[in-house]
C-alpha cells in the first residue's frame, strides 16, 4: 500500500478487486499443493510417520481453501486473506509437528511467508518469517527437547526462514508497486473512457434535441421524441401526453428495439387512458418525478407492464413552463433493471422533449385559433355578401324609377316641389347604394387581398366631364369646375376610376356644407396622369390626414362629423383601386384658399392587369356575387 498513500475510493475498490483476484489465484495454488502433497504421500509416503494424519491436514487445507471464495462474496478481501494466512501457518505447523521423520517439512513455512509477502509487503514478510521461525523452534523443542537447539542445524534453518522473509519481501515490493501502478493506470483509462462516453452522450442528446424540435406539427414531434428516445432506453419506449383538460394521459407515439412490444403497449395504454396518479406513469405525471418500478404480480397493472410481459418500467415526467406536459415511459424485458446511466439519459431526454412538446402544443393551438377565425371571417363575409346583394336589387329599382320620374318632371311646369322631392329620393338612394357597394368592395378586397382591375382603353377627360356633370346635376347651386386637357387617352379600369372620382367628388361636396366651390384639375406628365379634387370645406386635422385612408376611419376634430353620415370606407377603397393600377393617392390642406382639402391621385396612363389582382378567385365568392358588380 505504500505506493498509494491516500487511495481514492475508486482506487481502493480497484485494489480490493485485485486482492480478491489474488486470493482466488492463491486458492488454486493451495489446492495444487494439496493435490501434489496427497499424491506424494500416497505413492512415496509409506515411510513417513503420520502419513494419514498429514493427508487429513491437507484435506483440511483443501476444505478452507474452497471456503475462501464463498467468504469473499460476503466479506471484504482483507480479513479473509488474513484468516487464510493464519490457517496456512497452522496447517504447516501441523505438518511439521506430524512429519517427525521429515526434517525438511519446515520448508513449507517458506510458502506461507511468500504468500504473506505477496499480499502484505516487506514488513509483514519479515515479521511472518520471525513468527514462523519461533513457531518452528517451539515445535522442535516440544518434540526433541532443548537439545534440538544444540548444534548448527536449527539456527541455520531459522536464518534461512528469516532471509527468505527478507528476499520474499523485496520481491513482493516490486510486484506490489507494479500492481498499484496498474490499478492507477486502469483507473485513468476508465476515467478517460467514461469522459468519452459522456461526450458521445452529450452530442447525441443535442442532436436529438434538434430532431425533437425540427417540426412544429404535433404528431411529427411526438414521433420524433418517441423514436429518438427509443434507441437509448429500454426495449420499448412510449410517449404519453397530458390531456389539456381532465387528468388523463394519452399514448401519443411508441417505438423501441422491440417494435411489436412497443406497438402492443401503445395500443393497451391508448385504450386505457391512464389517469393522473394511476400506475408508475400516472404517478410520475402527478408528482413530477421519475418513477422506476419492477412489474408486480399483485394489484392492478395500470401501466400494462405485466400484460406486455415486461419486467420493469421507468416513467419520467416531461415538463416545460412549470407544467407536466407528458411522460416518457420505457419498459424492459429480462436482464437487469435500468442502471444510473439509463435513468440519467431518460431525465436528459425528457428535459429536451419538454420545449419541443410545448412548441408543438402552442403551434397547434395557434392553428386551431386561426382556423376558427378564418371560419368566422368566412361567415361574416358570406353574410355581408348576401345582405349587400339583397339590398342592391331593390335599391337599383328605386334608383331607376326615381331617375325616370325626375326626367319626366323636368319637362313639366309647376312640378318644382315634386322635382325637389324626387331629387332627395335620388340623392339618398344613390348614397345608400354607394354604402352597400362600398361594403361589398371592402369585403372583396379582404377576400382577394386587393381590388381586381380590368384595364380598357378610354378617354379619362370624358370620364371626368361625366363625373363633374353628375355632381352639377345633383347640386345645381354649387360651383363645380373642371380644368383638364381635351382628351386623356388611358388604359385603366374605367368603372373603378369612375368610382374613385365619385368618392372624391362626393366627399368634396359632403365636407363643404357651406356650399363652397369644388375644383377638379387633371394634368398629364410623362407616363402618368394626376387628378386633384379641391374643396374649401371643413378640412382634415393634420395629424389625421394619413389615417383617413384606413377603412372605417372618420376624422374627428372635436365637432361631431357623424352628421355627414358614411361608413369611412370610400377613401380606403379608392386607395386600393389606385394602388391596384400602380399609382398613389394622398391628401393635403388647401393652402391656396386657406381652408379645405386637396385630394390628389396619380396613375400610370397604361395600367397592366398585373399591377392589381387580376384573376377573379371565382370559387371564393358565393355564386350569387360571381361576376363583376357594377358600381
Ligand atoms: P366617409 O366619407 O364615408 O366617412 P371616406 O373614406 O370617404 O368615408 O372618408 C373618410 C373620412 O375622411 C371622412 O369621415 C372624413 O372625416 C374625412 N374626409 C374625407 N374627405 C374629406 C374632405 N374632402 N374634407 C374633409 N374631410 C374629409
XYZ file of C-alpha atoms and ligand atoms in Angstrom:
658
model
C 0.000 0.000 0.000
C 2.986 2.339 0.200
C 2.682 3.243 -3.458
C -0.787 4.727 -2.887
C -0.593 6.733 0.306
C -4.131 8.086 0.140
C -6.108 5.955 -2.292
C -9.279 7.416 -3.737
C -12.432 5.333 -3.201
C -12.215 4.161 -6.803
C -8.578 3.173 -6.384
C -9.311 1.433 -3.075
C -12.031 -0.521 -4.862
C -9.622 -1.392 -7.616
C -7.011 -2.613 -5.085
C -9.651 -4.590 -3.236
C -10.630 -6.202 -6.528
C -7.006 -7.057 -7.166
C -6.713 -8.644 -3.719
C -9.812 -10.736 -4.397
C -8.337 -11.932 -7.677
C -5.095 -12.722 -5.894
C -6.886 -14.706 -3.171
C -8.733 -16.715 -5.770
C -5.421 -17.456 -7.517
C -3.851 -18.495 -4.169
C -6.747 -20.870 -3.638
C -5.661 -22.580 -6.854
C -2.048 -22.654 -5.590
C -3.184 -24.177 -2.272
C -5.296 -26.813 -3.982
C -2.411 -27.694 -6.305
C -0.022 -28.054 -3.366
C -2.600 -30.185 -1.539
C -3.097 -32.387 -4.601
C 0.659 -32.833 -5.069
C 1.168 -33.463 -1.343
C -1.603 -36.077 -1.195
C -0.296 -37.805 -4.327
C 3.235 -37.805 -2.934
C 2.099 -39.200 0.386
C 0.066 -41.921 -1.276
C 2.825 -43.015 -3.639
C 6.030 -42.407 -1.709
C 4.815 -41.619 1.803
C 4.902 -45.098 3.225
C 7.981 -44.450 5.393
C 6.664 -41.101 6.582
C 5.314 -41.197 10.083
C 1.718 -39.951 10.470
C 1.094 -40.242 6.741
C -2.710 -40.365 7.050
C -2.818 -37.598 9.623
C -0.859 -35.499 7.105
C -3.383 -36.366 4.425
C -6.102 -35.230 6.873
C -4.315 -31.891 7.378
C -4.058 -31.464 3.620
C -7.765 -32.248 3.285
C -8.420 -29.517 5.871
C -6.364 -27.098 3.789
C -8.406 -28.015 0.719
C -11.609 -27.501 2.670
C -10.872 -23.990 3.908
C -9.363 -23.093 0.548
C -12.682 -23.881 -1.075
C -14.471 -21.775 1.528
C -12.392 -18.689 0.779
C -14.156 -17.666 -2.499
C -17.527 -18.077 -0.805
C -16.487 -15.944 2.161
C -15.107 -13.251 -0.097
C -18.543 -12.741 -1.643
C -19.842 -11.525 1.701
C -16.769 -10.088 3.449
C -14.059 -7.603 2.497
C -10.959 -9.220 0.971
C -8.523 -8.269 3.766
C -9.926 -10.204 6.761
C -10.459 -13.264 4.562
C -6.846 -13.070 3.384
C -5.561 -12.717 6.961
C -7.660 -15.680 8.097
C -6.292 -17.709 5.175
C -2.709 -16.870 6.133
C -3.253 -17.841 9.792
C -4.829 -21.136 8.740
C -1.920 -21.782 6.348
C 0.526 -21.175 9.167
C -1.321 -23.550 11.444
C -1.532 -26.175 8.693
C 2.245 -26.007 8.039
C 2.891 -26.190 11.793
C 0.684 -29.289 11.958
C 2.610 -30.828 9.069
C 5.942 -30.078 10.790
C 4.545 -31.500 14.034
C 3.214 -34.672 12.430
C 6.020 -35.434 9.960
C 8.556 -36.031 12.669
C 10.852 -38.011 10.442
C 10.779 -35.483 7.586
C 13.327 -32.845 8.696
C 12.703 -30.601 5.676
C 8.999 -30.164 6.372
C 9.789 -26.720 7.816
C 10.425 -25.588 4.241
C 6.656 -25.378 3.797
C 6.824 -22.287 6.006
C 8.519 -20.515 3.086
C 5.389 -20.986 1.037
C 3.361 -19.246 3.728
C 5.967 -16.462 4.026
C 5.889 -15.982 0.264
C 2.110 -15.722 0.363
C 2.257 -13.107 3.111
C 4.970 -11.139 1.268
C 2.891 -11.073 -1.902
C -0.192 -9.937 -0.029
C 1.098 -7.555 2.640
C 4.593 -6.466 1.667
C 8.098 -6.345 3.100
C 7.448 -5.686 6.801
C 4.738 -8.316 7.082
C 7.010 -10.775 5.276
C 9.914 -10.299 7.764
C 7.570 -10.335 10.776
C 5.927 -13.507 9.449
C 9.379 -15.094 8.906
C 10.324 -14.326 12.519
C 6.984 -15.563 13.858
C 7.200 -18.778 11.877
C 10.828 -19.334 12.947
C 9.669 -19.009 16.565
C 6.789 -21.423 15.945
C 9.119 -23.861 14.261
C 11.689 -23.653 17.086
C 8.890 -24.180 19.617
C 7.671 -27.293 17.762
C 11.223 -28.688 17.538
C 11.808 -28.085 21.250
C 8.458 -29.701 22.052
C 9.460 -32.722 20.018
C 13.123 -33.187 20.875
C 13.617 -31.107 23.967
C 16.217 -28.402 24.405
C 18.917 -30.444 22.712
C 17.251 -29.544 19.428
C 18.786 -26.107 19.836
C 22.244 -27.626 20.170
C 24.314 -27.737 17.027
C 24.079 -25.597 13.896
C 21.006 -27.192 12.255
C 18.224 -25.225 13.936
C 19.921 -21.750 13.764
C 20.708 -22.340 10.094
C 17.082 -23.225 9.393
C 15.849 -20.174 11.321
C 18.340 -17.999 9.443
C 17.053 -19.465 6.181
C 13.458 -18.614 7.048
C 14.408 -15.035 8.060
C 16.485 -14.463 4.914
C 13.644 -15.955 2.868
C 11.284 -13.490 4.567
C 13.522 -10.564 3.560
C 14.016 -11.749 -0.035
C 10.328 -12.513 -0.459
C 9.577 -9.069 0.981
C 11.880 -7.384 -1.561
C 10.381 -9.415 -4.342
C 6.844 -8.536 -3.254
C 7.830 -4.863 -3.169
C 8.379 -4.963 -6.913
C 5.225 -6.906 -7.636
C 3.045 -4.742 -5.411
C 4.352 -1.482 -6.835
C 3.600 -2.678 -10.308
C 0.125 -3.760 -9.254
C -0.545 -0.309 -7.760
C 0.680 1.356 -10.936
C -1.565 -0.902 -12.959
C -4.500 -0.026 -10.769
C -3.858 3.709 -11.258
C -3.482 3.210 -14.992
C -6.615 1.140 -15.154
C -8.496 3.802 -13.264
C -7.249 6.539 -15.580
C -8.253 4.512 -18.617
C -11.698 4.024 -17.174
C -11.992 7.736 -16.414
C -10.979 8.574 -19.993
C -13.420 6.070 -21.391
C -16.131 7.483 -19.111
C -15.404 11.010 -20.324
C -15.516 9.899 -23.953
C -18.774 8.095 -23.311
C -20.265 11.221 -21.692
C -19.103 13.385 -24.625
C -20.740 10.929 -27.045
C -23.895 11.085 -24.945
C -23.901 14.893 -24.890
C -23.522 15.044 -28.662
C -26.261 12.506 -29.190
C -28.591 14.365 -26.846
C -28.047 17.692 -28.547
C -28.708 16.063 -31.925
C -31.877 14.527 -30.534
C -32.966 17.880 -29.097
C -32.662 19.313 -32.623
C -34.663 16.395 -34.047
C -37.357 16.793 -31.396
C -37.871 20.427 -32.352
C -37.435 20.043 -36.119
C -41.168 20.111 -36.755
C -43.870 22.182 -35.146
C -46.510 19.738 -36.201
C -47.786 17.835 -33.162
C -47.782 14.252 -34.479
C -44.361 14.624 -36.094
C -42.954 15.979 -32.810
C -44.469 13.046 -30.888
C -42.948 10.568 -33.315
C -39.540 12.284 -33.192
C -39.489 12.156 -29.375
C -40.543 8.506 -29.144
C -38.231 7.264 -31.903
C -35.247 9.388 -30.848
C -35.509 8.232 -27.226
C -36.217 4.595 -28.062
C -32.672 3.931 -29.242
C -31.258 4.908 -25.855
C -33.775 3.485 -23.403
C -35.464 0.105 -22.721
C -36.924 -2.464 -25.104
C -39.982 -0.283 -25.800
C -40.488 3.442 -25.260
C -43.784 5.296 -25.159
C -44.586 8.987 -25.167
C -47.746 9.860 -23.257
C -49.161 13.373 -23.426
C -51.294 15.021 -20.781
C -54.792 15.908 -21.942
C -55.259 19.660 -21.640
C -58.452 19.281 -19.674
C -59.006 16.360 -17.334
C -56.314 14.355 -15.678
C -55.618 11.667 -18.226
C -52.626 10.632 -20.278
C -52.868 9.704 -23.929
C -50.449 7.261 -25.572
C -49.144 9.509 -28.355
C -46.283 7.591 -30.007
C -44.204 4.480 -29.393
C -41.028 2.901 -30.652
C -38.312 0.571 -29.443
C -35.866 -2.191 -30.214
C -38.866 -4.481 -29.864
C -41.330 -2.785 -32.241
C -44.058 -5.316 -31.685
C -43.848 -4.868 -27.904
C -43.879 -1.073 -28.321
C -46.977 -1.159 -30.526
C -48.834 -3.571 -28.267
C -48.037 -1.434 -25.241
C -49.156 1.729 -27.015
C -52.450 0.148 -28.049
C -53.104 -1.047 -24.472
C -52.395 2.325 -22.867
C -54.221 4.142 -25.644
C -57.353 2.204 -24.792
C -56.754 2.624 -21.069
C -56.127 6.413 -20.946
C -54.211 6.289 -17.676
C -55.386 8.734 -15.009
C -53.020 11.029 -13.139
C -51.768 9.181 -10.055
C -52.519 5.769 -11.581
C -49.595 3.371 -12.069
C -45.965 4.469 -12.423
C -46.839 6.632 -15.454
C -49.715 8.410 -13.709
C -47.690 8.996 -10.557
C -44.704 10.349 -12.489
C -47.058 12.864 -14.166
C -48.794 13.781 -10.926
C -45.694 14.222 -8.780
C -43.322 15.451 -11.473
C -40.625 12.905 -10.541
C -39.189 9.871 -12.320
C -40.503 6.520 -11.102
C -38.789 3.157 -11.567
C -40.791 0.067 -10.729
C -40.479 -3.686 -11.224
C -43.506 -5.430 -12.765
C -45.630 -6.515 -9.833
C -47.750 -9.628 -9.646
C -50.129 -8.097 -7.170
C -52.556 -5.245 -7.656
C -53.877 -3.588 -10.821
C -51.471 -3.132 -13.708
C -52.392 0.387 -14.853
C -49.202 0.681 -16.920
C -49.794 -2.709 -18.597
C -46.191 -3.653 -17.788
C -47.093 -7.168 -16.724
C -49.584 -7.560 -19.541
C -46.966 -6.911 -22.213
C -44.567 -9.230 -20.440
C -42.038 -6.598 -19.373
C -40.055 -6.796 -16.122
C -39.729 -3.138 -15.210
C -40.944 0.326 -16.133
C -39.211 3.680 -15.875
C -41.565 6.670 -16.166
C -40.004 10.133 -16.456
C -42.173 13.276 -16.473
C -41.777 15.779 -19.331
C -42.134 19.317 -18.055
C -41.981 22.812 -19.542
C -43.115 26.169 -18.256
C -43.755 24.665 -14.806
C -46.335 22.212 -16.209
C -46.163 18.457 -16.774
C -46.865 18.035 -20.488
C -46.429 14.292 -20.664
C -44.437 11.242 -19.617
C -41.579 9.437 -21.332
C -42.046 5.797 -20.297
C -39.844 2.841 -21.111
C -40.079 -0.858 -20.276
C -37.549 -3.688 -20.378
C -37.664 -7.454 -20.517
C -35.128 -9.816 -18.889
C -31.671 -8.575 -17.992
C -31.008 -6.110 -15.249
C -33.109 -3.151 -14.143
C -32.050 0.214 -15.566
C -28.825 1.489 -14.083
C -27.921 5.015 -13.094
C -26.855 5.848 -16.665
C -30.184 4.876 -18.214
C -32.085 6.920 -15.646
C -29.835 9.895 -16.299
C -30.423 9.507 -20.040
C -34.187 9.325 -19.548
C -34.041 12.551 -17.495
C -31.928 14.272 -20.152
C -34.265 13.138 -22.955
C -37.333 14.322 -21.039
C -35.627 17.694 -20.462
C -35.109 18.073 -24.188
C -38.563 16.839 -25.113
C -40.246 19.474 -22.892
C -39.685 22.598 -25.024
C -40.369 20.684 -28.255
C -43.673 19.422 -26.898
C -44.603 22.872 -25.643
C -43.871 24.474 -29.014
C -45.931 21.839 -30.805
C -48.847 22.457 -28.432
C -48.621 26.233 -28.902
C -48.426 25.842 -32.660
C -51.424 23.561 -32.882
C -53.421 25.877 -30.575
C -52.481 28.753 -32.837
C -53.540 26.860 -35.935
C -56.837 25.961 -34.345
C -57.421 29.589 -33.446
C -56.532 30.752 -36.940
C -58.866 28.145 -38.437
C -61.662 29.278 -36.115
C -61.043 32.910 -37.012
C -60.943 32.103 -40.698
C -64.232 30.313 -40.345
C -65.776 33.270 -38.502
C -64.385 35.618 -41.157
C -65.869 33.484 -43.913
C -69.264 33.521 -42.261
C -69.044 37.310 -41.869
C -68.002 37.693 -45.497
C -70.798 35.484 -46.714
C -73.286 37.380 -44.584
C -72.074 40.712 -45.932
C -72.252 39.438 -49.485
C -75.761 38.143 -49.064
C -77.046 41.256 -47.294
C -75.383 43.676 -49.722
C -76.698 41.782 -52.692
C -80.175 41.569 -51.341
C -80.097 45.325 -50.717
C -78.721 46.223 -54.102
C -81.591 44.772 -56.091
C -84.367 46.932 -54.557
C -82.048 49.960 -54.488
C -81.372 49.586 -58.194
C -85.122 49.613 -58.876
C -85.725 52.646 -56.668
C -82.836 54.470 -58.321
C -84.029 53.603 -61.818
C -87.629 54.631 -61.227
C -86.705 57.884 -59.457
C -84.396 58.776 -62.385
C -87.321 58.106 -64.692
C -89.575 60.262 -62.542
C -87.002 63.047 -62.409
C -86.682 63.030 -66.219
C -90.446 63.236 -66.587
C -90.854 66.018 -64.005
C -88.055 68.026 -65.630
C -90.345 68.564 -68.635
C -93.375 69.519 -66.552
C -94.195 73.002 -65.429
C -95.274 73.708 -61.858
C -93.818 70.470 -60.537
C -90.787 72.024 -58.852
C -91.860 70.764 -55.412
C -92.222 67.164 -56.655
C -88.960 67.622 -58.516
C -87.232 68.558 -55.252
C -88.728 65.529 -53.525
C -87.637 63.191 -56.281
C -84.106 64.622 -56.167
C -83.959 63.970 -52.424
C -85.048 60.381 -53.039
C -82.490 60.043 -55.812
C -79.659 61.504 -53.778
C -80.469 59.329 -50.745
C -80.842 56.171 -52.784
C -77.577 56.888 -54.593
C -75.888 57.371 -51.245
C -77.319 54.148 -49.931
C -76.225 52.239 -52.982
C -72.760 53.600 -52.624
C -72.659 52.433 -48.998
C -73.785 48.950 -49.990
C -71.273 48.888 -52.856
C -68.540 50.028 -50.511
C -69.300 47.245 -48.060
C -69.281 44.730 -50.872
C -65.993 46.108 -52.186
C -64.245 46.043 -48.840
C -65.382 42.513 -48.411
C -63.932 41.574 -51.783
C -60.670 43.366 -51.069
C -60.413 41.331 -47.867
C -61.006 38.081 -49.664
C -58.607 38.650 -52.500
C -56.022 40.822 -50.798
C -56.718 43.681 -53.234
C -59.009 45.037 -55.942
C -59.322 43.260 -59.249
C -58.985 45.569 -62.247
C -59.772 45.122 -65.910
C -57.897 47.832 -67.860
C -59.526 49.027 -71.098
C -58.572 51.969 -73.355
C -60.792 55.039 -72.843
C -60.711 58.839 -72.580
C -60.211 59.893 -68.970
C -61.069 63.541 -69.787
C -64.512 62.410 -70.881
C -64.965 60.380 -67.703
C -64.009 63.474 -65.670
C -66.600 65.556 -67.537
C -69.283 62.930 -66.847
C -68.425 62.795 -63.159
C -68.421 66.566 -62.792
C -71.746 66.834 -64.649
C -73.230 64.254 -62.350
C -72.342 66.421 -59.349
C -73.618 69.521 -61.084
C -76.936 67.771 -61.702
C -77.204 66.711 -58.083
C -76.007 70.068 -56.713
C -77.200 72.668 -59.240
C -76.371 75.546 -56.896
C -72.772 74.549 -56.329
C -69.877 75.788 -58.413
C -68.030 72.731 -59.754
C -65.204 73.464 -62.212
C -63.072 71.158 -64.340
C -59.668 72.027 -65.737
C -58.400 69.176 -67.938
C -56.917 68.525 -71.423
C -59.445 67.834 -74.180
C -58.596 64.136 -74.203
C -56.512 61.922 -71.962
C -56.067 58.517 -73.563
C -55.576 55.918 -70.843
C -55.814 52.169 -70.414
C -57.261 51.770 -66.968
C -60.251 50.164 -65.327
C -62.927 52.664 -66.359
C -65.522 51.698 -63.775
C -63.016 51.704 -60.950
C -61.674 55.113 -61.970
C -65.220 56.403 -62.044
C -65.666 55.035 -58.545
C -62.551 56.888 -57.257
C -63.690 60.153 -58.874
C -67.175 59.656 -57.460
C -65.795 59.128 -53.947
C -63.535 62.188 -54.057
C -66.233 64.445 -55.529
C -68.866 63.194 -53.085
C -66.531 63.890 -50.166
C -65.612 67.350 -51.510
C -69.326 68.208 -51.665
C -70.226 66.431 -48.427
C -67.488 68.067 -46.343
C -68.162 71.572 -47.704
C -71.538 72.083 -46.044
C -71.496 75.824 -46.758
C -71.799 75.097 -50.481
C -68.237 76.145 -51.309
C -66.829 75.546 -54.824
C -65.247 72.256 -55.879
C -62.425 72.287 -58.425
C -61.198 69.319 -60.444
C -57.834 69.553 -62.147
C -56.227 66.908 -64.361
C -52.740 67.028 -65.868
C -50.544 64.574 -67.736
C -46.824 64.386 -67.117
C -44.700 61.690 -68.723
C -46.479 58.371 -68.450
C -48.688 59.469 -65.601
C -51.865 61.406 -65.121
C -52.657 63.313 -61.933
C -56.152 64.298 -60.839
C -56.748 66.781 -57.982
C -60.053 67.491 -56.292
C -60.002 70.687 -54.238
C -62.638 71.956 -51.841
C -62.884 74.805 -49.352
C -64.766 72.749 -46.770
C -64.042 71.782 -43.193
C -60.621 70.273 -43.958
C -58.868 67.474 -42.038
C -56.833 67.951 -38.824
C -53.148 67.487 -39.880
C -52.452 64.534 -37.547
C -55.376 62.567 -39.035
C -54.534 63.056 -42.692
C -52.731 59.708 -43.048
C -55.487 57.828 -41.310
C -58.398 58.909 -43.486
C -57.351 56.196 -45.959
C -57.802 53.487 -43.342
C -61.060 51.608 -43.504
C -63.847 52.678 -41.146
C -61.819 55.740 -40.184
C -63.641 59.010 -39.821
C -61.649 62.108 -38.994
C -62.631 63.925 -35.838
C -61.820 67.494 -34.916
C -63.909 67.673 -31.796
C -67.120 68.578 -33.613
C -69.320 65.690 -34.493
C -68.680 64.654 -38.094
C -71.237 61.912 -37.735
C -73.748 64.382 -39.074
C -72.173 63.840 -42.537
C -73.016 60.148 -42.494
C -70.917 57.493 -44.246
C -69.028 54.426 -43.136
C -65.433 55.574 -43.550
C -64.838 53.174 -46.460
C -64.770 55.345 -49.611
C -61.169 56.526 -49.283
C -59.895 53.069 -48.250
C -61.476 51.599 -51.387
C -60.190 54.451 -53.544
C -56.672 53.860 -52.290
C -56.961 50.110 -53.028
C -58.142 50.898 -56.576
C -55.417 53.469 -57.279
C -52.739 51.164 -55.898
C -54.059 48.271 -57.978
C -53.324 50.477 -61.015
C -49.795 51.066 -59.736
C -50.479 54.612 -58.556
C -50.840 56.517 -55.285
C -53.313 58.779 -53.535
C -52.805 61.485 -50.893
C -54.423 64.417 -49.193
C -53.046 67.882 -48.435
C -54.539 71.026 -46.905
C -55.939 73.577 -49.357
C -53.300 76.252 -48.702
C -54.314 78.284 -51.698
C -57.750 79.086 -50.274
C -56.661 78.866 -46.634
C -59.239 76.167 -45.843
C -60.493 72.862 -47.184
C -58.569 69.901 -48.589
C -56.892 68.781 -51.780
C -57.182 65.085 -52.585
C -54.968 64.015 -55.442
C -54.151 60.717 -57.074
C -51.865 59.729 -59.889
C -51.936 56.607 -62.003
C -49.910 55.396 -64.983
C -51.569 56.106 -68.328
C -51.453 52.409 -69.083
C -52.107 50.033 -66.248
C -51.434 46.382 -66.692
C -53.655 43.864 -65.007
C -50.581 42.514 -63.246
C -50.483 45.613 -61.059
C -53.732 44.631 -59.466
C -55.282 41.385 -58.505
C -56.394 40.415 -61.948
C -57.739 36.922 -61.641
C -61.084 36.567 -60.011
C -60.975 33.811 -57.486
C -64.409 32.660 -58.526
C -64.509 29.771 -56.093
C -64.037 32.030 -53.091
C -67.144 34.022 -53.899
C -70.654 32.782 -53.271
C -72.446 32.006 -56.548
C -74.801 34.985 -56.238
C -71.962 37.530 -56.349
C -69.986 35.870 -59.104
C -69.128 38.205 -61.944
C -68.439 41.891 -61.875
C -70.795 44.046 -59.774
C -71.170 47.429 -61.414
C -70.956 50.397 -59.089
P -66.927 58.601 -45.260
O -66.915 59.849 -46.035
O -67.964 57.644 -45.706
O -66.902 58.790 -43.799
P -64.354 58.222 -46.515
O -63.469 57.071 -46.508
O -64.772 58.745 -47.827
O -65.585 57.837 -45.597
O -63.614 59.363 -45.710
C -63.025 59.110 -44.509
C -63.013 60.346 -43.612
O -62.121 61.303 -44.171
C -64.313 61.032 -43.535
O -65.113 60.512 -42.499
C -63.940 62.464 -43.270
O -63.759 62.661 -41.889
C -62.615 62.605 -43.953
N -62.713 63.263 -45.273
C -62.786 62.682 -46.480
N -62.836 63.585 -47.458
C -62.828 64.781 -46.866
C -62.873 66.156 -47.343
N -62.929 66.436 -48.650
N -62.843 67.117 -46.412
C -62.769 66.851 -45.125
N -62.731 65.612 -44.609
C -62.755 64.592 -45.469
